[in-house]
Coordinates of C-alpha atoms and ligand atoms in Angstrom, one line a residue:
X1 CA -14.1 -26.6 -18.9
X2 CA -12.8 -23.3 -17.6
X3 CA -10.1 -23.9 -15.0
X4 CA -11.0 -23.1 -11.4
X5 CA -8.9 -19.9 -10.5
X6 CA -7.6 -19.7 -7.0
X7 CA -9.6 -17.2 -4.8
X8 CA -8.0 -13.7 -4.7
X9 CA -8.3 -11.4 -1.7
X10 CA -8.3 -7.7 -3.0
X11 CA -8.5 -4.7 -0.7
X12 CA -9.4 -1.2 -1.8
X13 CA -8.6 1.7 0.7
X14 CA -9.8 5.3 0.2
X15 CA -9.5 8.1 2.4
X16 CA -12.6 9.9 3.4
X17 CA -13.1 13.4 2.2
X18 CA -9.2 13.4 2.1
X19 CA -8.2 17.1 1.7
X20 CA -11.0 18.4 3.8
X21 CA -10.2 15.8 6.6
X22 CA -6.5 16.9 6.7
X23 CA -7.6 20.4 7.2
X24 CA -9.9 19.3 10.1
X25 CA -7.0 17.3 11.5
X26 CA -4.7 20.3 11.5
X27 CA -7.3 22.8 12.6
X28 CA -9.4 21.2 15.3
X29 CA -11.7 24.3 15.1
X30 CA -13.0 23.0 11.8
X31 CA -14.1 19.6 13.1
X32 CA -17.8 18.8 12.6
X33 CA -18.2 21.8 10.3
X34 CA -18.5 22.2 6.7
X35 CA -15.2 22.7 5.1
X36 CA -14.7 23.4 1.3
X37 CA -11.1 22.9 0.0
X38 CA -10.1 24.1 -3.6
X39 CA -9.1 27.2 -5.5
X40 CA -10.5 30.3 -3.9
X41 CA -9.4 32.8 -6.7
X42 CA -12.2 33.8 -9.2
X43 CA -12.7 30.8 -11.4
X44 CA -11.8 28.2 -8.8
X45 CA -13.2 24.7 -8.3
X46 CA -13.9 22.5 -5.4
X47 CA -11.2 19.9 -4.8
X48 CA -13.3 18.2 -2.2
X49 CA -15.3 19.1 1.0
X50 CA -16.1 17.5 4.2
X51 CA -19.2 15.3 4.7
X52 CA -20.8 18.2 6.7
X53 CA -20.7 20.3 3.4
X54 CA -21.8 17.4 1.2
X55 CA -25.2 17.6 2.9
X56 CA -25.7 21.0 1.0
X57 CA -25.0 19.5 -2.3
X58 CA -21.4 20.7 -2.6
X59 CA -19.1 18.4 -4.3
X60 CA -15.6 17.8 -6.1
X61 CA -15.1 19.7 -9.4
X62 CA -18.1 22.3 -8.6
X63 CA -17.3 25.8 -9.4
X64 CA -16.4 27.6 -6.1
X65 CA -19.0 30.2 -6.7
X66 CA -21.8 27.6 -6.9
X67 CA -20.4 26.1 -3.5
X68 CA -20.6 29.7 -1.9
X69 CA -24.1 29.9 -2.9
X70 CA -25.1 26.5 -1.6
X71 CA -23.2 26.8 1.6
X72 CA -22.1 30.2 2.5
X73 CA -21.5 29.5 6.1
X74 CA -18.8 26.9 5.1
X75 CA -15.0 27.3 6.1
X76 CA -13.1 27.9 2.8
X77 CA -9.7 26.7 2.6
X78 CA -7.0 27.0 -0.2
X79 CA -5.5 23.6 -0.9
X80 CA -2.1 22.8 0.5
X81 CA -0.9 20.0 -1.5
X82 CA 2.5 19.5 0.1
X83 CA 0.7 18.5 3.4
X84 CA -1.6 16.3 1.6
X85 CA 1.4 14.6 -0.2
X86 CA 3.1 14.2 3.1
X87 CA 0.1 12.4 4.6
X88 CA -0.3 10.4 1.4
X89 CA 3.4 9.0 1.7
X90 CA 2.5 8.0 5.3
X91 CA -0.5 6.1 4.0
X92 CA 1.3 4.3 1.3
X93 CA 3.9 3.2 3.9
X94 CA 1.1 1.6 5.9
X95 CA -0.1 -0.1 2.9
X96 CA 3.3 -1.5 2.1
X97 CA 3.1 -3.0 5.5
X98 CA 0.1 -4.9 4.9
X99 CA 1.2 -6.1 1.4
X100 CA 4.0 -6.1 -1.0
X101 CA 1.7 -5.8 -3.8
X102 CA 0.2 -2.3 -3.7
X103 CA -1.3 -0.4 -6.7
X104 CA -1.7 3.4 -5.8
X105 CA -4.6 4.9 -7.9
X106 CA -4.5 8.3 -6.6
X107 CA -3.1 10.6 -3.8
X108 CA -5.5 8.9 -1.3
X109 CA -6.5 5.4 -2.6
X110 CA -4.9 2.2 -3.5
X111 CA -5.5 -1.5 -4.2
X112 CA -3.8 -4.2 -2.2
X113 CA -3.5 -7.7 -3.0
X114 CA -3.6 -9.9 0.0
X115 CA -3.9 -13.3 -1.8
X116 CA -1.6 -15.8 -0.2
X117 CA -2.0 -14.1 3.3
X118 CA -4.5 -16.9 4.6
X119 CA -1.5 -19.0 5.6
X120 CA 0.1 -16.0 7.6
X121 CA -2.9 -14.3 9.2
X122 CA -5.7 -16.9 9.3
X123 CA -8.7 -14.6 8.6
X124 CA -7.6 -12.4 5.8
X125 CA -10.8 -10.3 6.5
X126 CA -9.4 -9.2 9.8
X127 CA -6.9 -7.0 8.0
X128 CA -9.8 -4.8 7.1
X129 CA -10.5 -3.3 10.6
X130 CA -6.7 -3.7 11.2
X131 CA -5.6 -1.3 8.5
X132 CA -8.4 1.2 9.2
X133 CA -7.3 1.2 12.9
X134 CA -3.5 1.6 11.7
X135 CA -4.4 4.5 9.5
X136 CA -6.3 6.2 12.2
X137 CA -3.7 5.7 14.8
X138 CA -0.9 7.0 12.6
X139 CA -2.5 9.7 10.8
X140 CA -5.5 10.6 12.7
X141 CA -7.6 10.1 9.7
X142 CA -10.2 7.7 8.8
X143 CA -10.4 5.5 5.6
X144 CA -13.2 3.4 3.9
X145 CA -12.1 -0.2 3.0
X146 CA -13.6 -2.6 0.6
X147 CA -12.6 -6.2 0.5
X148 CA -13.6 -8.6 -2.2
X149 CA -12.3 -11.2 -4.6
X150 CA -11.5 -8.8 -7.4
X151 CA -10.8 -5.0 -8.1
X152 CA -14.2 -4.0 -9.3
X153 CA -16.1 -5.4 -6.3
X154 CA -13.3 -4.1 -3.8
X155 CA -13.8 -0.6 -5.1
X156 CA -17.5 -0.8 -5.2
X157 CA -17.4 -2.0 -1.5
X158 CA -15.1 0.7 -0.1
X159 CA -17.6 3.3 -1.5
X160 CA -20.6 1.7 -0.2
X161 CA -20.6 2.8 3.5
X162 CA -18.3 6.0 3.3
X163 CA -17.1 7.7 5.5
X164 CA -15.2 5.3 7.9
X165 CA -16.8 2.2 6.2
X166 CA -15.8 -1.3 5.9
X167 CA -17.6 -3.6 3.4
X168 CA -16.6 -7.2 2.8
X169 CA -18.1 -8.9 -0.3
X170 CA -17.4 -12.8 0.0
X171 CA -17.3 -14.5 -3.6
X172 CA -20.5 -16.5 -2.8
X173 CA -22.3 -13.3 -2.0
X174 CA -21.1 -11.1 -4.8
X175 CA -23.8 -11.7 -7.4
X176 CA -26.7 -11.1 -4.9
X177 CA -24.9 -8.2 -3.4
X178 CA -24.4 -6.2 -6.6
X179 CA -27.7 -7.2 -8.1
X180 CA -29.9 -4.4 -6.7
X181 CA -27.4 -1.6 -7.3
X182 CA -27.9 0.9 -10.3
X183 CA -26.0 -0.1 -13.5
X184 CA -24.1 3.4 -13.2
X185 CA -22.0 1.8 -10.4
X186 CA -20.2 0.0 -13.1
X187 CA -16.9 2.0 -13.7
X188 CA -16.6 2.7 -17.6
X189 CA -20.4 2.7 -18.2
X190 CA -21.0 6.4 -19.3
X191 CA -24.1 8.2 -18.8
X192 CA -25.3 7.6 -22.4
X193 CA -25.0 3.9 -22.0
X194 CA -26.7 4.0 -18.6
X195 CA -29.6 5.9 -20.4
X196 CA -29.7 3.5 -23.3
X197 CA -29.9 0.6 -20.9
X198 CA -32.7 2.2 -19.0
X199 CA -34.8 2.6 -22.1
X200 CA -34.6 -1.1 -22.5
X201 CA -35.7 -1.4 -18.7
X202 CA -32.2 -2.4 -17.5
X203 CA -31.5 -0.3 -14.5
X204 CA -29.9 -2.6 -12.0
X205 CA -26.8 -4.6 -12.2
X206 CA -28.8 -7.7 -11.5
X207 CA -30.9 -7.0 -14.8
X208 CA -27.8 -6.4 -16.8
X209 CA -26.4 -9.5 -15.8
X210 CA -29.6 -11.6 -16.6
X211 CA -30.0 -10.0 -20.0
X212 CA -29.1 -11.7 -23.3
X213 CA -25.5 -10.7 -24.3
X214 CA -26.6 -10.4 -27.9
X215 CA -28.8 -7.4 -26.8
X216 CA -25.8 -5.7 -25.2
X217 CA -23.5 -5.8 -28.1
X218 CA -25.2 -3.3 -30.3
X219 CA -25.5 -1.0 -27.2
X220 CA -22.2 -1.1 -25.7
X221 CA -20.0 -2.2 -28.6
X222 CA -16.6 -3.7 -27.7
X223 CA -17.1 -3.0 -24.1
X224 CA -20.0 -5.2 -23.9
X225 CA -18.3 -8.3 -22.8
X226 CA -16.2 -6.5 -20.0
X227 CA -19.5 -4.8 -18.7
X228 CA -21.3 -8.0 -18.7
X229 CA -18.6 -9.4 -16.8
X230 CA -18.6 -6.8 -14.1
X231 CA -22.4 -7.0 -13.8
X232 CA -21.8 -10.8 -13.0
X233 CA -19.3 -9.7 -10.4
X234 CA -16.2 -10.9 -12.4
X235 CA -13.0 -8.9 -13.0
X236 CA -9.7 -10.7 -13.7
X237 CA -7.5 -7.6 -13.7
X238 CA -4.4 -8.1 -11.5
X239 CA -3.2 -5.6 -9.0
X240 CA 0.1 -4.0 -10.5
X241 CA 2.5 -2.7 -8.0
X242 CA 4.2 0.7 -8.6
X243 CA 7.5 -0.9 -9.0
X244 CA 8.0 -4.6 -9.1
X245 CA 10.5 -5.0 -6.5
X246 CA 12.6 -8.1 -6.8
X247 CA 15.3 -7.4 -4.3
X248 CA 16.3 -5.0 -1.7
X249 CA 19.7 -3.9 -0.6
X250 CA 22.2 -1.2 0.3
X251 CA 25.7 -0.9 -0.7
X252 CA 28.5 1.6 0.2
X253 CA 31.6 2.8 -1.7
X254 CA 34.2 4.0 0.6
X255 CA 36.3 7.0 0.1
X256 CA 39.3 5.2 1.5
X257 CA 39.8 1.4 0.8
X258 CA 38.9 -0.7 3.8
X259 CA 41.4 -3.5 5.0
X260 CA 41.0 -6.5 7.3
X261 CA 38.0 -8.9 7.8
X262 CA 36.9 -7.3 11.0
X263 CA 36.7 -3.9 9.7
X264 CA 34.6 -5.1 6.8
X265 CA 32.4 -7.2 9.1
X266 CA 31.7 -4.2 11.1
X267 CA 30.4 -2.3 8.0
X268 CA 28.5 -5.4 7.0
X269 CA 26.6 -5.3 10.2
X270 CA 25.7 -1.8 9.6
X271 CA 24.5 -2.6 6.2
X272 CA 22.4 -5.5 7.4
X273 CA 20.7 -3.1 9.9
X274 CA 19.9 -0.8 7.1
X275 CA 18.6 -3.5 4.9
X276 CA 16.6 -5.1 7.7
X277 CA 14.9 -2.0 8.5
X278 CA 14.0 -1.3 4.8
X279 CA 12.6 -5.0 4.5
X280 CA 10.6 -4.6 7.5
X281 CA 9.3 -0.9 6.5
X282 CA 8.1 -2.5 3.3
X283 CA 6.5 -5.5 5.1
X284 CA 8.7 -8.0 3.3
X285 CA 11.2 -10.7 4.2
X286 CA 13.5 -12.6 1.9
X287 CA 15.1 -16.0 1.4
X288 CA 18.2 -15.1 -0.5
X289 CA 21.0 -13.1 1.0
X290 CA 23.8 -11.7 -1.3
X291 CA 27.2 -10.3 -0.1
X292 CA 28.8 -8.0 -2.8
X293 CA 32.5 -7.0 -2.6
X294 CA 34.4 -4.8 -4.9
X295 CA 38.1 -4.7 -4.5
X296 CA 40.3 -1.8 -4.9
X297 CA 41.5 -3.2 -8.4
X298 CA 37.7 -3.3 -9.3
X299 CA 37.2 -7.1 -9.2
X300 CA 33.7 -7.9 -8.3
X301 CA 32.9 -10.8 -5.9
X302 CA 29.5 -11.9 -5.0
X303 CA 28.3 -14.6 -2.8
X304 CA 24.7 -15.8 -2.2
X305 CA 23.1 -17.9 0.3
X306 CA 19.4 -19.2 0.0
X307 CA 17.4 -20.2 3.3
X308 CA 14.2 -21.9 3.5
X309 CA 12.7 -19.5 6.2
X310 CA 12.5 -16.0 5.0
X311 CA 14.5 -13.5 7.0
X312 CA 14.0 -9.9 7.9
X313 CA 15.7 -9.3 11.1
X314 CA 19.1 -7.6 11.3
X315 CA 20.8 -10.5 13.3
X316 CA 19.5 -13.2 10.9
X317 CA 20.9 -11.4 7.9
X318 CA 24.2 -10.8 9.4
X319 CA 24.4 -14.7 10.4
X320 CA 24.2 -15.3 6.7
X321 CA 26.8 -12.6 5.7
X322 CA 29.2 -14.1 8.3
X323 CA 28.9 -17.4 6.6
X324 CA 29.4 -15.8 3.0
X325 CA 32.2 -13.7 4.3
X326 CA 34.0 -16.8 5.6
X327 CA 34.2 -18.0 2.1
X328 CA 36.4 -15.0 0.9
X329 CA 40.0 -14.5 1.9
X330 CA 39.7 -10.6 2.7
X331 CA 43.4 -10.0 1.8
X332 CA 42.7 -7.3 -0.9
X333 CA 41.7 -3.7 -0.1
X334 CA 38.0 -3.2 -0.3
X335 CA 36.4 -0.3 -2.3
X336 CA 32.6 -1.4 -2.0
X337 CA 30.5 -3.7 0.1
X338 CA 27.0 -4.4 -0.3
X339 CA 24.1 -6.4 1.2
X340 CA 20.9 -7.3 -0.5
X341 CA 18.1 -9.7 0.1
X342 CA 16.0 -11.3 -2.8
X343 CA 13.3 -13.7 -3.2
X344 CA 10.9 -11.5 -1.4
X345 CA 7.7 -12.7 0.3
X346 CA 5.3 -10.7 2.5
X347 CA 6.7 -10.6 6.0
X348 CA 5.0 -12.9 8.6
X349 CA 5.7 -16.1 6.8
X350 CA 8.2 -17.1 9.5
X351 CA 7.3 -19.4 12.5
X352 CA 9.1 -17.8 15.4
X353 CA 11.1 -19.4 18.1
X354 CA 11.1 -17.8 21.6
X355 CA 14.6 -16.3 21.2
X356 CA 13.6 -15.1 17.6
X357 CA 10.6 -13.6 19.1
X358 CA 12.8 -11.4 21.4
X359 CA 14.7 -10.4 18.8
X360 CA 12.0 -9.5 16.7
X361 CA 10.3 -7.4 19.7
X362 CA 13.6 -5.6 20.0
X363 CA 14.0 -4.7 16.4
X364 CA 10.3 -3.5 16.5
X365 CA 11.0 -1.3 19.3
X366 CA 14.1 0.3 17.4
X367 CA 12.0 0.3 14.2
X368 CA 9.5 2.6 15.9
X369 CA 12.3 4.9 16.8
X370 CA 13.6 5.0 13.3
X371 CA 10.0 5.5 12.2
X372 CA 9.6 8.7 14.0
X373 CA 13.1 10.1 14.0
X374 CA 14.7 8.8 10.8
X375 CA 16.6 5.8 10.0
X376 CA 20.0 7.2 11.2
X377 CA 18.8 7.8 14.8
X378 CA 20.2 4.4 16.2
X379 CA 22.4 1.5 15.3
X380 CA 23.0 -1.5 17.5
X381 CA 26.6 -1.7 18.8
X382 CA 29.1 -3.9 17.0
X383 CA 30.4 -6.9 19.0
X384 CA 27.8 -9.6 19.5
X385 CA 25.1 -9.5 16.7
Ligands
TTP401 P1 -11.6 11.3 -3.7 O1 -11.2 10.0 -3.0 O2 -12.2 11.1 -4.9 O3 -12.5 12.2 -2.9 P2 -12.3 12.3 -1.1 O4 -11.3 11.5 -0.5 O5 -12.3 13.9 -1.0 O6 -13.9 12.1 -0.6 P3 -14.4 10.5 -0.6 O7 -14.6 10.2 1.0 O8 -15.6 10.5 -1.4 O9 -13.3 9.6 -1.0 O10 -10.4 12.1 -4.0 C1 -9.2 12.3 -3.1 C2 -8.6 13.7 -3.1 O11 -8.3 14.0 -4.3 C3 -9.7 14.8 -2.6 O12 -9.8 14.8 -1.0 C4 -9.2 15.9 -3.5 C5 -8.7 15.5 -4.6 N1 -9.5 15.7 -5.7 C6 -9.4 16.8 -6.4 O13 -8.7 17.7 -6.3 N2 -10.5 17.1 -7.5 C7 -11.3 16.2 -7.7 O14 -12.2 16.5 -8.6 C8 -11.4 15.0 -7.1 C9 -12.5 14.0 -7.2 C10 -10.5 14.8 -5.9
MG402 MG1 -11.2 9.6 -0.9

C-alpha cells in the first residue's frame, strides 16, 4: 500500500508577453497595438510579441522577416535586456515575499511552493489573485498564474487562460480537468511521439491515461512511465529553490576596534535592523538568533538563543541580542560583530499581540521606504529599541 502523501500547493507564475508588455509599459503610445520585440537586424528573430500581434500569427523564435510580412503595421522594437532584467528582479522579490521556496525557470516565470501556508493564510488559493494584484501594483504588468498540487499541473494551468489568467486545479478535479486536453500539452512529449500516439487513436490526455501501459513502452521508451504519470495528473518533482538558504545575517568588521558594551549594543541594533529588513524582504522569519563577536586578538565567540515564535521584527531581534550580549563580559576590544537568524520559516507564522502589531505596522512603513529608496535611507534611533 502506497503511503498517502501530504497535499502540496504549487504555484506557477508567468508574465504575459513579457518583453512586449514592458515596452508597452514604458511607451504608453504602444498600448493596445501590435508590438514585436527582437533582433531588428538582417537575420534577427522575434523574442516575443504583444497579444495584439499574435492575432496575425506572429510568435517567438519566428524570423523577423516573416513577422514583417504577417504584420507590417506592427511597432518593431529592439530588445532592451537590461530593462527586462530589472523588472525580472522586482518580480523575483515579490515571489520571495510569498514563499521562501521559489524556483525561477526563466526571466519571467517561476514555481512557488506554498505547501504549509494553510495554517498561515487559511485559503491558500487566495494567494493567486493576491500575487497577481501585487505584481500589477508594483510593476504595472500582468501575470498569469496556475495553482495545483504539482508542477506539471500548475504550469499547465498558468498557460490555459493567458493573458492575465488565473486557473486553479484542485487535486480532486485534476484528472477530469486535463482529460480533454491534447497530449501535446505534456511537456517532454515531442512532435514524433504525439504523431505516433495519434496513429493509435490517442489524442487526448484522458485517452493516454486510460490506455494500457504496455502499449506505451515501445512507443515512448524509458519516458513511458513519466508520461503516463503526467497523463494521470501525477508529478512528484519538488520545487527546488535557487539557493537553499539556511540562515540570514549581517556582520561588520571595524577599521578601529570597538570598546565598551554600550558602543557594541549600538552597532548591534544597527545590524538587527539590517537583518530584520532582509528577513522581511525575503518573506521569512526565524527561530534562532545568533550573536557573533570577534575580539582584537581574533578570539571568536558565538552565543545563540532559540525561541518558539519565529521572529522578523528589528525590536524582537534586538531583545534576543541583548540577552545574548548579557552573557559576555565585553572587556576586550571588538574587531567584528555579527547578527544572524536561522531555522527560517515563511513569515506570518506568528500570532500577534496588539503591541507587536503596532511595531509591525511601523516596520512595514519603514520597509516601504527602504523598498523605494534603498536600504540605507533610514535607521531607527538608538535609545529605546
Ligand atoms: P515566455 O514566457 O515564453 O513568453 P512571453 O512572456 O513573451 O509570452 P506569454 O504570455 O506566452 O508567456 O518568455 C518570456 C520572455 O522570454 C519573452 O517575453 C521573451 C523571451 N523569449 C525569447 O527571447 N525568445 C523565445 O523564443 C522565447 C520563447 C522567449
Ligand atoms: Mg511569459
